[in-house]
XYZ file of C-alpha atoms in Angstrom:
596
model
C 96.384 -112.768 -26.181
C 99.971 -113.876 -26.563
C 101.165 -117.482 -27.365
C 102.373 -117.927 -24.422
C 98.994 -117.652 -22.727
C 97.395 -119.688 -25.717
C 100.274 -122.415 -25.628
C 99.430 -122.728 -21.233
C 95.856 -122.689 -21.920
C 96.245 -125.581 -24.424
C 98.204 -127.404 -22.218
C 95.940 -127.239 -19.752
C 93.100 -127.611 -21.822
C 94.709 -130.616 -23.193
C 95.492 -132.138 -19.934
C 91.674 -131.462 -18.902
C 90.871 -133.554 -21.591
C 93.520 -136.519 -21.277
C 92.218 -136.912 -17.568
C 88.514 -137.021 -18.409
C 89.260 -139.222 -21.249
C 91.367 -141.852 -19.065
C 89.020 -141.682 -16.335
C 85.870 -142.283 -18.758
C 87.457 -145.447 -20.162
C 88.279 -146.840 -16.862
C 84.857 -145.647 -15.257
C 82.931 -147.218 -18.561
C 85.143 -150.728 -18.286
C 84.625 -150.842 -14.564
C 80.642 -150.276 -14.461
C 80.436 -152.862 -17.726
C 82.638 -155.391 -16.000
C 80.678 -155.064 -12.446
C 77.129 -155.057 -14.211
C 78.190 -158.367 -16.052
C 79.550 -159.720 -13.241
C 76.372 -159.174 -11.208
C 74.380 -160.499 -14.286
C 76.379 -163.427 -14.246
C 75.999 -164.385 -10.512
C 72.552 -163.087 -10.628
C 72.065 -166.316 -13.996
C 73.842 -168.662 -11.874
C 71.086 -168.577 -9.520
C 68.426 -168.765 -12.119
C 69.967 -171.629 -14.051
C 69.326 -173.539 -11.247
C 66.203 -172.983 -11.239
C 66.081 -174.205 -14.811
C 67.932 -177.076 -14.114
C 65.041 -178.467 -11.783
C 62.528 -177.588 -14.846
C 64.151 -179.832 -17.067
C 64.941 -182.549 -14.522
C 64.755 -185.837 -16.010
C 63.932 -184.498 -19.622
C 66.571 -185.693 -22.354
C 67.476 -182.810 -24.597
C 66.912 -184.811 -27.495
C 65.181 -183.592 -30.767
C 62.537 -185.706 -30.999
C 60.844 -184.169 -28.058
C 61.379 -180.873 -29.133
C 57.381 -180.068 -28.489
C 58.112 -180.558 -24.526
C 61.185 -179.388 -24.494
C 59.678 -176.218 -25.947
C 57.207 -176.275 -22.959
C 59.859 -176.405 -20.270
C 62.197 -173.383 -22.461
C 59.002 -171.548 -22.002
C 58.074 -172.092 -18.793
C 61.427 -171.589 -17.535
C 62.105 -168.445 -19.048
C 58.927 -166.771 -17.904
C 59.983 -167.964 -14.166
C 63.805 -166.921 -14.630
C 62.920 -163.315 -16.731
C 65.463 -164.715 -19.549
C 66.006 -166.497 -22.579
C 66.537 -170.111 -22.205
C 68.026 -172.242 -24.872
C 68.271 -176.501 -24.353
C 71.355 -177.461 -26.462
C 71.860 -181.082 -26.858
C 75.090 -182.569 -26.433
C 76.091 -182.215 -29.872
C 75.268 -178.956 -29.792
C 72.228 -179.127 -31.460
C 69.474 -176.861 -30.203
C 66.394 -178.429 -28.823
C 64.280 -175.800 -27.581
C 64.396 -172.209 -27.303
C 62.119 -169.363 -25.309
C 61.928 -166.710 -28.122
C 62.350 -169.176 -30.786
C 59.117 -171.036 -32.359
C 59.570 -174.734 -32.766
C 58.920 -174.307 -36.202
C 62.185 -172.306 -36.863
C 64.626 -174.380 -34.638
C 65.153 -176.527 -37.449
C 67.117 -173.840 -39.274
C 69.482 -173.058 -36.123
C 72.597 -173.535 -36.625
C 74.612 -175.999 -34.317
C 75.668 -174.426 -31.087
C 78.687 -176.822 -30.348
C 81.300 -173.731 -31.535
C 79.784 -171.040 -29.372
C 82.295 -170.491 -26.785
C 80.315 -170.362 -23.745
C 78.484 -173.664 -24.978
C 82.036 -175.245 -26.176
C 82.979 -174.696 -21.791
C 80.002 -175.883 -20.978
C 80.438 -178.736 -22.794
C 83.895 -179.351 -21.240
C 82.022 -179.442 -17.937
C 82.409 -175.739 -16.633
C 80.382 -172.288 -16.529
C 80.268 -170.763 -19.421
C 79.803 -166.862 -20.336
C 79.749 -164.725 -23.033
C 78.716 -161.033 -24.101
C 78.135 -160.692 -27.769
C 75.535 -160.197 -30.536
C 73.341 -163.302 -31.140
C 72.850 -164.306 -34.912
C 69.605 -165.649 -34.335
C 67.590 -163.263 -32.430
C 70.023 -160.039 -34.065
C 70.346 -158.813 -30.392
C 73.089 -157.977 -28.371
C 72.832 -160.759 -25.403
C 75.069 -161.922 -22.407
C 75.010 -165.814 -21.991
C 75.970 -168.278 -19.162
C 75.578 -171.720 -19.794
C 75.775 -174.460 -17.689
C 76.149 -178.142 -17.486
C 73.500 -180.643 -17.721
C 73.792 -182.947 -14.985
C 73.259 -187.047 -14.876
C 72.794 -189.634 -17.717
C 70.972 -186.774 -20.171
C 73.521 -184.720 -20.633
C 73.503 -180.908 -23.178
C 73.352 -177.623 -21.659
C 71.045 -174.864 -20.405
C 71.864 -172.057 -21.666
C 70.424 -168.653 -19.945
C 70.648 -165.292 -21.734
C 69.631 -161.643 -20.986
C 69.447 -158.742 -23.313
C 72.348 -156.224 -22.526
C 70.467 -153.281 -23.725
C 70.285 -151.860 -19.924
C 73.300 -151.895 -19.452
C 74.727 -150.447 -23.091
C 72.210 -147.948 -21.536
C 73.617 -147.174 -18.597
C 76.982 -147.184 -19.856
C 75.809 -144.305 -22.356
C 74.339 -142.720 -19.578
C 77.768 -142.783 -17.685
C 79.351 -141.807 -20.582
C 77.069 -138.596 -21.340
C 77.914 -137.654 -17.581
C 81.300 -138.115 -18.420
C 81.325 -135.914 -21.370
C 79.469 -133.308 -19.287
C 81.238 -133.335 -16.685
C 84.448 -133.001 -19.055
C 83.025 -130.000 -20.975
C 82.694 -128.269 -17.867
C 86.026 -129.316 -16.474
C 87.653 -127.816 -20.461
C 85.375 -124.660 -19.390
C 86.687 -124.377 -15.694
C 90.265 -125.323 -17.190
C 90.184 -122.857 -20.272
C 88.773 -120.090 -17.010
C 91.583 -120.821 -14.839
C 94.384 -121.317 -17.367
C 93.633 -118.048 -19.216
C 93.413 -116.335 -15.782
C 97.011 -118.387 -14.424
C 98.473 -117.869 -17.835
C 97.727 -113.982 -17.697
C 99.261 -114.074 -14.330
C 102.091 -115.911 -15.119
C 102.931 -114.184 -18.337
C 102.394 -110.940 -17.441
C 106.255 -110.298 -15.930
C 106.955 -111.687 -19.691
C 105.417 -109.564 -21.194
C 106.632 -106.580 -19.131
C 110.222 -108.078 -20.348
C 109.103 -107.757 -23.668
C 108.342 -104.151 -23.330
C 111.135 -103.455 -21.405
C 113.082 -105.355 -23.975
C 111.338 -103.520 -27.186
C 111.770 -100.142 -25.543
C 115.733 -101.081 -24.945
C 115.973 -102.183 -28.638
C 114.154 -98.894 -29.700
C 116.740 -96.384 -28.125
C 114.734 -95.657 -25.099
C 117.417 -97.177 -22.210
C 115.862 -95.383 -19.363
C 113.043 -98.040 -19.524
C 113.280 -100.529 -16.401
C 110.969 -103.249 -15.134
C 108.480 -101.853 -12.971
C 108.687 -104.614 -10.358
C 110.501 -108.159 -9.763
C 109.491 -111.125 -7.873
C 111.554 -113.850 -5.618
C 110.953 -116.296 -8.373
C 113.353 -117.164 -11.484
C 111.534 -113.999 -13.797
C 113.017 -112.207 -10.801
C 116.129 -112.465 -11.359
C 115.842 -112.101 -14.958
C 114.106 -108.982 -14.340
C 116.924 -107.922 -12.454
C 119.301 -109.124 -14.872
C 117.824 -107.135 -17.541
C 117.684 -103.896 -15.990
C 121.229 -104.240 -14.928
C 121.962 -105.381 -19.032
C 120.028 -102.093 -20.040
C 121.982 -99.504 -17.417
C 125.433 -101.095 -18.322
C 124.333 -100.806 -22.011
C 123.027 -97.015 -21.286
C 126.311 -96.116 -19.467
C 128.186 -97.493 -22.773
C 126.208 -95.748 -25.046
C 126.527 -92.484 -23.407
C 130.325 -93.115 -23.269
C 129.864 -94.586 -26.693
C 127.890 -90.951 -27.725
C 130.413 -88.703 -25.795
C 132.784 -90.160 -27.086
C 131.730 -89.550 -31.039
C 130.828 -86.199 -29.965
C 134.345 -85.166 -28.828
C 135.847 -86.700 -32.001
C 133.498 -85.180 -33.925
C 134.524 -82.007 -32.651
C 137.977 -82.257 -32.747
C 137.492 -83.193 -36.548
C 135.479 -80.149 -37.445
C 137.473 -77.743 -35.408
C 140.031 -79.078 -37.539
C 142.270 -77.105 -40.103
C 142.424 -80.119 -42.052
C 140.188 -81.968 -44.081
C 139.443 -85.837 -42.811
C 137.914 -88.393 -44.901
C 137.710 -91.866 -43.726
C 136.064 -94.553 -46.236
C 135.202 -98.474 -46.026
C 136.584 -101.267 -47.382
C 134.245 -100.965 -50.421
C 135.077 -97.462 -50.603
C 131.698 -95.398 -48.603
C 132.278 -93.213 -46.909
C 131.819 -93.919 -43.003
C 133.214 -89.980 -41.970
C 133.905 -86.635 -43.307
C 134.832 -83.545 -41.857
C 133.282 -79.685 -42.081
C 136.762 -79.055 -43.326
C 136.259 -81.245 -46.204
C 133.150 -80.405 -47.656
C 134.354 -77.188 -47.268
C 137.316 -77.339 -49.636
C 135.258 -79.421 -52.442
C 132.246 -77.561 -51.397
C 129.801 -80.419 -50.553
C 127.022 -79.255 -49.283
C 124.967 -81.496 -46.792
C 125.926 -85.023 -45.171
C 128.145 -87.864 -47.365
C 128.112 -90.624 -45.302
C 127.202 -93.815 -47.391
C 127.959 -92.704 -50.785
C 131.377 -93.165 -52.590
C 134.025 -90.613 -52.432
C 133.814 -90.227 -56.000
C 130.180 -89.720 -56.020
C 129.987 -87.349 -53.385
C 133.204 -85.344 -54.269
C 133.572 -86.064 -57.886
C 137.265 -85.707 -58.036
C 139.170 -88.379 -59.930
C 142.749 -87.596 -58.488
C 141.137 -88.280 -54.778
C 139.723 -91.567 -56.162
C 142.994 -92.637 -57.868
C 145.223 -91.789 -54.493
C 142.437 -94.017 -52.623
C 142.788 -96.778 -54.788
C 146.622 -96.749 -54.535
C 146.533 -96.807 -50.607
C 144.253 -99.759 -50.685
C 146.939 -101.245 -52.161
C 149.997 -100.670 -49.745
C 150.571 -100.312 -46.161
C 152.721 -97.374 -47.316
C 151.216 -94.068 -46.434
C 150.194 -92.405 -49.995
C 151.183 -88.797 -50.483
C 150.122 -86.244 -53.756
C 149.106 -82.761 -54.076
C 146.125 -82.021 -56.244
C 144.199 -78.774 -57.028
C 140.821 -77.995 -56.649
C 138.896 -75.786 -59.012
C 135.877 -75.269 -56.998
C 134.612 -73.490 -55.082
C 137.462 -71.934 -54.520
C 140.938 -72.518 -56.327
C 142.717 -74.505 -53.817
C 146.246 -76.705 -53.771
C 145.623 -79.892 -51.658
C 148.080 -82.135 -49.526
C 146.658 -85.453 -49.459
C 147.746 -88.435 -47.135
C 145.760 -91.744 -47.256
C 146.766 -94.956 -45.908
C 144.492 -98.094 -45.028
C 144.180 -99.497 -42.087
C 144.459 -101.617 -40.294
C 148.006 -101.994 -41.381
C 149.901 -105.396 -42.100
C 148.516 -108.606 -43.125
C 144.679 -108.337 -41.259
C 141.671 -107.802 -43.812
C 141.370 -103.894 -44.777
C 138.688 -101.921 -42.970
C 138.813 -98.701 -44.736
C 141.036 -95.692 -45.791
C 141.556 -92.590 -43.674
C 142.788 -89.580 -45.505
C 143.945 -86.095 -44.381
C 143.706 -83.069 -46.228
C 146.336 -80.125 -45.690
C 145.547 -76.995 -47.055
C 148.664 -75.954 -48.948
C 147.505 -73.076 -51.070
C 149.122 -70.789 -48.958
C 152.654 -72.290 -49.278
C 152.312 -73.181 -52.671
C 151.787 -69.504 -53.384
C 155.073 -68.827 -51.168
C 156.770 -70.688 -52.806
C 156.063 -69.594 -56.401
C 156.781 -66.150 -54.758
C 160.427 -67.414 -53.869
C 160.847 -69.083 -57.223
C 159.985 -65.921 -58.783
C 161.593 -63.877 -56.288
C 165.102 -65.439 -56.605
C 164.569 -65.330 -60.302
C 163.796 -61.685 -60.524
C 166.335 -60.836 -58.326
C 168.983 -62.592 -60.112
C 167.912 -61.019 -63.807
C 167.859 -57.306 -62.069
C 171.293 -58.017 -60.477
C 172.792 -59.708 -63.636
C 172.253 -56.760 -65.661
C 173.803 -54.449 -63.922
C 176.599 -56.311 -63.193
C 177.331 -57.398 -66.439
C 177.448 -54.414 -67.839
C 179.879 -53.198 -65.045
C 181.806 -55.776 -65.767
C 181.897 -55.527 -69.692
C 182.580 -52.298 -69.208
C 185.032 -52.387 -66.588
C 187.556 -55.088 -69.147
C 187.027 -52.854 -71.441
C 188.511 -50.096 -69.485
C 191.373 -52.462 -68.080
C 192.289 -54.305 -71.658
C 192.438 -51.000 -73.725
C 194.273 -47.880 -72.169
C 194.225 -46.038 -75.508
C 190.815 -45.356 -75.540
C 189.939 -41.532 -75.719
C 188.984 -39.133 -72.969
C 185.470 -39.095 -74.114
C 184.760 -42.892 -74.412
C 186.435 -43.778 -71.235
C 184.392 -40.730 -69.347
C 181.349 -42.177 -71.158
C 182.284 -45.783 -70.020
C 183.139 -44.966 -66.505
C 179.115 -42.939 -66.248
C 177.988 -46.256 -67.216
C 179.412 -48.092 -64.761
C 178.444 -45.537 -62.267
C 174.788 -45.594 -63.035
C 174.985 -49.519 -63.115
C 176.745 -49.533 -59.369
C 174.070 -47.076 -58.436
C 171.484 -49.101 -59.358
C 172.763 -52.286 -57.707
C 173.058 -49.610 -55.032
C 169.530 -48.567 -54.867
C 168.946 -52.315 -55.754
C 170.700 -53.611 -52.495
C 169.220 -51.099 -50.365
C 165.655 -51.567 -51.236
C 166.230 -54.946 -50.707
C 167.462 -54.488 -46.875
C 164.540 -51.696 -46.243
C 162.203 -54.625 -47.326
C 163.731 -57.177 -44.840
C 164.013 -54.620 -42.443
C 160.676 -54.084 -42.639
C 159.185 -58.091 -43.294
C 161.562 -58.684 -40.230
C 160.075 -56.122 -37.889
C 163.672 -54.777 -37.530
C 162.799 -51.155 -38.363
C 161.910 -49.316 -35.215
C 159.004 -47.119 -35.762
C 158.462 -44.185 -33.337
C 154.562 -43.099 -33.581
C 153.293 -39.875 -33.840
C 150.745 -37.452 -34.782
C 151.323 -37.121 -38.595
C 149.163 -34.433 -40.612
C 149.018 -36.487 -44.176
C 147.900 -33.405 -45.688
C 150.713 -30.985 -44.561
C 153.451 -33.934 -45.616
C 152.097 -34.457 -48.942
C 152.217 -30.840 -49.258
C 155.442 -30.824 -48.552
C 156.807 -33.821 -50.525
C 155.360 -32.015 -53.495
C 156.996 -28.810 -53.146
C 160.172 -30.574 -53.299
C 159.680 -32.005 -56.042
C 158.066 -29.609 -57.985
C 160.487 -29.183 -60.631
C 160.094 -32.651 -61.992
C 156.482 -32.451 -62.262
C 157.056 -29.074 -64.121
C 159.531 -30.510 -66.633
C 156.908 -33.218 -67.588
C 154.289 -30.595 -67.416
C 152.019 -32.504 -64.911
C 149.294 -30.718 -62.801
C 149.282 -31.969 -58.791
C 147.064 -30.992 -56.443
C 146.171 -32.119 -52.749
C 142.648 -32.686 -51.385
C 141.680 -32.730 -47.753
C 138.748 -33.478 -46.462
C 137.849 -34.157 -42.565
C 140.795 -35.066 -40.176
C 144.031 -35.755 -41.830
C 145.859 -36.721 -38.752
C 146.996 -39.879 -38.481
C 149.224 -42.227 -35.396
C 151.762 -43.062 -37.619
C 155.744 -43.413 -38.151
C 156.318 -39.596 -40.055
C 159.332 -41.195 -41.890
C 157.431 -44.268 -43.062
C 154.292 -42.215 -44.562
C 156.540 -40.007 -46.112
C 158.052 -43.364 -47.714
C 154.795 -44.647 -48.502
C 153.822 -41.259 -50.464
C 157.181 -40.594 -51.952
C 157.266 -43.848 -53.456
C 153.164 -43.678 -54.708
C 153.883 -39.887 -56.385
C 157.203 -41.418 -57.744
C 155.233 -44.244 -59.443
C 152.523 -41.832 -60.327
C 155.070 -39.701 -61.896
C 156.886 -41.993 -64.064
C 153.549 -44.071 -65.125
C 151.834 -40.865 -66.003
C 152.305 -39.051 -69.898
C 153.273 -35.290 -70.311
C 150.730 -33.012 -69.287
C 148.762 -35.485 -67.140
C 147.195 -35.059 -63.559
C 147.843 -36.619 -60.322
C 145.917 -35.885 -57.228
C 146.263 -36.759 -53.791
C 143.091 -36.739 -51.943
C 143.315 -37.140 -47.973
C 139.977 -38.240 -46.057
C 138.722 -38.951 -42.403
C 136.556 -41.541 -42.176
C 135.544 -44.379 -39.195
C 138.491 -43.560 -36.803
C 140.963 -43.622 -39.844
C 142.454 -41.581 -42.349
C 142.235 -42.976 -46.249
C 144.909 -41.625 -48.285
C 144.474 -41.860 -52.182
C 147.277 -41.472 -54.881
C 145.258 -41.190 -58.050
C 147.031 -40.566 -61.687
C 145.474 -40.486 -65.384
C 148.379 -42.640 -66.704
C 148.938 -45.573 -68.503
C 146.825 -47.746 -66.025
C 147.183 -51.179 -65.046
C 145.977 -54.352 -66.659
C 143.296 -56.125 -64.406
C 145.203 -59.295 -64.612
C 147.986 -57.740 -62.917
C 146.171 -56.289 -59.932
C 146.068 -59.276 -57.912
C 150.502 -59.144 -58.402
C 151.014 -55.261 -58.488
C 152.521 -55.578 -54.692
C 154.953 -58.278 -55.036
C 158.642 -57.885 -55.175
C 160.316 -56.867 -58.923
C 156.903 -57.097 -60.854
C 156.572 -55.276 -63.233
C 153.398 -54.421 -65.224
C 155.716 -52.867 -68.515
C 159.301 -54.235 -67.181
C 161.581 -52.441 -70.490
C 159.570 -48.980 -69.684
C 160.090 -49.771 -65.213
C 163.928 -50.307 -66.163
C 164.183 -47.448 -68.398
C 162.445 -44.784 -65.856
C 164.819 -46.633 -63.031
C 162.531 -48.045 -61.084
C 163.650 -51.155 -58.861
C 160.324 -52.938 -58.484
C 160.376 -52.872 -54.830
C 158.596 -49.742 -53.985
C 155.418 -51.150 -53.731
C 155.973 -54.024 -52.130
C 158.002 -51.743 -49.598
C 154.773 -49.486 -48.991
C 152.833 -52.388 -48.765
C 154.615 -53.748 -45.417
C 155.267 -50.361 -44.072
C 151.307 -49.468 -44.570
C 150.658 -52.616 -42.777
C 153.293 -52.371 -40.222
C 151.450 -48.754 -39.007
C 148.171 -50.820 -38.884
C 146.581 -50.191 -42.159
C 145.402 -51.563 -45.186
C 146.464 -50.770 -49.208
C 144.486 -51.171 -52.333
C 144.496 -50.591 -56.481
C 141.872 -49.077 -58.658
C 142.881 -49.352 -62.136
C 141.747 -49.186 -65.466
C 143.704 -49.870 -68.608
C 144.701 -46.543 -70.127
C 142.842 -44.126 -67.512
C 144.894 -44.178 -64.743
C 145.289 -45.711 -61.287
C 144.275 -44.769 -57.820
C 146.693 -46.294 -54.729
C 144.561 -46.098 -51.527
C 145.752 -46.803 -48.155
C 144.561 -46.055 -44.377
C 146.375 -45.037 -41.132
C 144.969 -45.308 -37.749
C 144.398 -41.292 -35.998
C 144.835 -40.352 -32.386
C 143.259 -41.812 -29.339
C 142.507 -38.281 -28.571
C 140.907 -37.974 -31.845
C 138.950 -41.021 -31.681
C 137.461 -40.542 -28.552
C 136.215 -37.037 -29.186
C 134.915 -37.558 -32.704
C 131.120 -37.190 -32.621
C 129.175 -41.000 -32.823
């Protein structure tokens, strides 16, 4: 039962009662005021009656034995107490009284229906009598002619204390059963009344709860009815925000994890309220973050410092940082608070660029410009020593100035082959060099390449051999894989001691043909691997400058390889030798009839 229905049904109840109650009291004053206004008309008529009685008797004490006669005899014939009262008050006789005890009366002069009688009127009076310890209504009346007093008549009241008990035990019945029929009908209106209420509040609970399909089930013409209607309007408007509200996130949420970047946006007490995929990605949080403290769910110390420096400026705050884990990374950050200008902060957004990438260019460049500049300042300063050595001394002999002048002619041809590699490598990087395609047996070119130079690999006593195994044609540029191997047996040949091997082994495998350059040389450290490609790196750089090397071949065969479509590796090991793979694409023709 709700308090609603308890609160009507105690109204009612309470109004049941209030009635009954005010009706009781003016039922029970009305029957006692008509019953003792009958009794008094009905002791008017008997007083008269004991008037004639005591005709002609003085009420005087000394007769108090006939007195007593008359208040006897007159009380039997008017079915009442009769009292004789003299006129000092002083009572004389008395029909329930003995003689014997009216001396210890007291005087009657102060009794207010005697006291009017007195005066000359009626008197009456409803109260309990001190001599006879009952409750009694009295009417007294005047003595007429020279005797003077008062007859006073009184009847017991006991009937009618009874009947007004009786009324009042009808009226208490008749109220219990008015509370019952009232309790009955105000639990049943209540329930009726309420029960659009309490639809509301289900309605209402549901709404609160999520579930804003929910609508009341009916409405009414009444007031209810229109705040029925009222709320099922509030809950579609609120259901058509909510799904805006939802779409909405949604879409951002999207857009935020198909971003590159990382997003972080934090509070004004610094939890975080929304983080990307991209984020947890780079610091490699697993799970959701929303709630906790960027530095307890990211741990990083730099982030929390460039935070706590945007909270402090509408300035947007810039810094790179690097993360360790999970994977080495070089960050961009950007935070700045907002809103901006003088309103209270809300939070801190922060975007995350990914600049590993370009930080890795541009230590390539750095390097790249300073490698270039040593190689070329070699050369050239040894031309150029040379060369004012030639001009500021003419007598030099024959010998030294034929020796001088090779020097400066190997120098110039290394800045030569210096120059050049350097526009093949554009060239290439650039897309500039034209390839024409073609079938290209690797086999029959390495063949060839080291026939040619089989004299060099005889003077260092080195054993070369080619292995083919499966299809060793590959779609290719024939100029640019003869490049790629020239340069790889060069490298093999220079890096490998007197009496070594290098083997070329040629394989067909998935639609492609993997080519392998494999030496037992000098090998290459494993912390060079990752570097081996780039431009002028050198593993040993006195031993690449001695054997003339430029340190661009491999980064040359590394974009031509890729330029045909293919891919390069290193296998290496420290003193045992090295083993340069790379992969060409084969024939349509091929492709399609090669067994599946």
């Amino acid at each position: 039962m709700s308090k609603t229905q308890l609160k009507l049904m105690a109204a009612l109840a309470a109004l049941v009662l209030l009635v009954v109650a005010v009706f009781g009291v003016l039922a029970e004053r009305s029957l006692r005021e008509r019953e003792l206004a009958r009794l008094a008309n009905s002791l008017e008529e008997r007083s008269a009656l004991v008037l004639e009685l005591a005709r002609g008797a003085p009420l005087h004490p000394g007769r108090m034995a006939e007195l007593d006669a008359i208040a006897d005899r007159a009380g039997a014939a008017a079915r009442a107490r009769v009292t004789l009262i003299g006129p000092d008050g002083t009572v004389v006789a008395d029909s329930d009284v003995t003689p014997e005890r009216l001396p210890g009366v007291v005087n009657h002069a102060g009794r207010p229906e005697v006291r009017e009688a007195l005066a000359g009127g009626v008197g009456r009076s409803a109260r309990r009598s001190e001599t006879v310890g009952r409750r009694l209504f009295y009417l007294a009346v005047p003595v007429g002619g020279g005797a003077g007093g008062v007859v006073r008549l009184a009847v017991d009241l006991s009937d009618l204390e009874a009947a007004v008990a009786e009324l009042r035990g009808e009226l208490l019945a008749a109220g219990a059963v008015g509370l019952v029929a009232a309790l009955a009908l105000s639990y049943a209106l209540a329930w009726f009344t309420t029960r659009p209420l309490r639809q509301m509040r289900r309605v209402a609970a549901s709404i609160a709860g999520g579930e804003l399909d929910h609508r009341m089930p009916r409405r009414s013409g009444d007031e209810l009815g229109d705040i029925s209607g009222a709320i099922d309007r509030m809950a579609e408007q609120l259901r058509q925000h909510v799904a805006e509200a939802t779409g909405e996130k949604e879409r951002l949420q999207a857009v935020l994890n198909a971003m590159v970047e990382g997003v972080l946006v934090v509070d004004a007490k610094g939890g975080i309220l929304m983080a990307n995929a991209r984020l947890r990605e780079f610091y490699g949080v697993p799970g959701e973050v929303e709630g906790r403290t960027a530095l307890e769910a990211i741990r990083d110390a730099e982030l929390d410092e460039v935070l706590a420096e945007a909270t402090r400026t509408d300035e947007a705050v810039s810094r790179a940082v690097s993360v360790a884990r999970p994977v080495a990374r070089t960050l961009r950050i950007q935070a700045v608070r907002f809103p901006s200008g003088r309103a209270p902060r809300m939070g801190t957004v922060a975007v995350f660029h990914d600049v590993t990438e370009l930080a890795r260019l541009e230590k390539v460049r750095r390097d790249f410009i300073a490698n270039a500049s040593h190689e070329l300042r070699t050369p050239l300063a040894a031309i150029r020593g040379f060369t004012e050595t030639l001009l500021q001394n003419g007598g030099l002999a024959p010998a030294d100035r034929r020796s001088y002048l090779e020097i400066i002619d190997r120098h110039s041809r290394r800045l030569g082959h210096l120059v050049g590699d350097l526009l093949e490598l554009s060239r290439i990087e650039s897309g500039e060099a034209s390839l024409e395609l073609a079938a290209v047996d690797a086999a029959a070119l390495a063949q060839s390449l080291i026939g040619d130079s089989r004299p060099s690999y005889a003077e260092k006593g080195l054993e070369v051999s080619v292995d083919a195994s499966g299809a060793s044609v590959a779609w290719a540029d024939p100029r640019a894989v003869e490049q790629i191997l020239g340069n790889l047996l060069d490298n093999a040949v220079k890096y490998t001691q007197s009496g070594g091997r290098i083997a070329v082994k040629i394989e067909g495998e998935d639609g492609r043909v993997r080519i392998g350059v494999s030496d037992n040389g000098i090998g290459i450290p494993g912390s060079d691997l990752a570097r081996i490609f780039e431009r002028f790196y050198r593993v040993d750089k006195a031993r690449s400058r001695e054997l003339g090397g430029t340190g661009l071949g491999l980064s040359i065969v590394k974009h031509l390889v890729q330029r045909l479509g293919g891919e390069i590796s290193v296998e290496s090991e420290l003193g045992k030798g090295s083993t340069f793979w790379f992969t060409l694409p084969v024939p349509l023709e091929i492709r399609e009839s090669a067994p599946r």
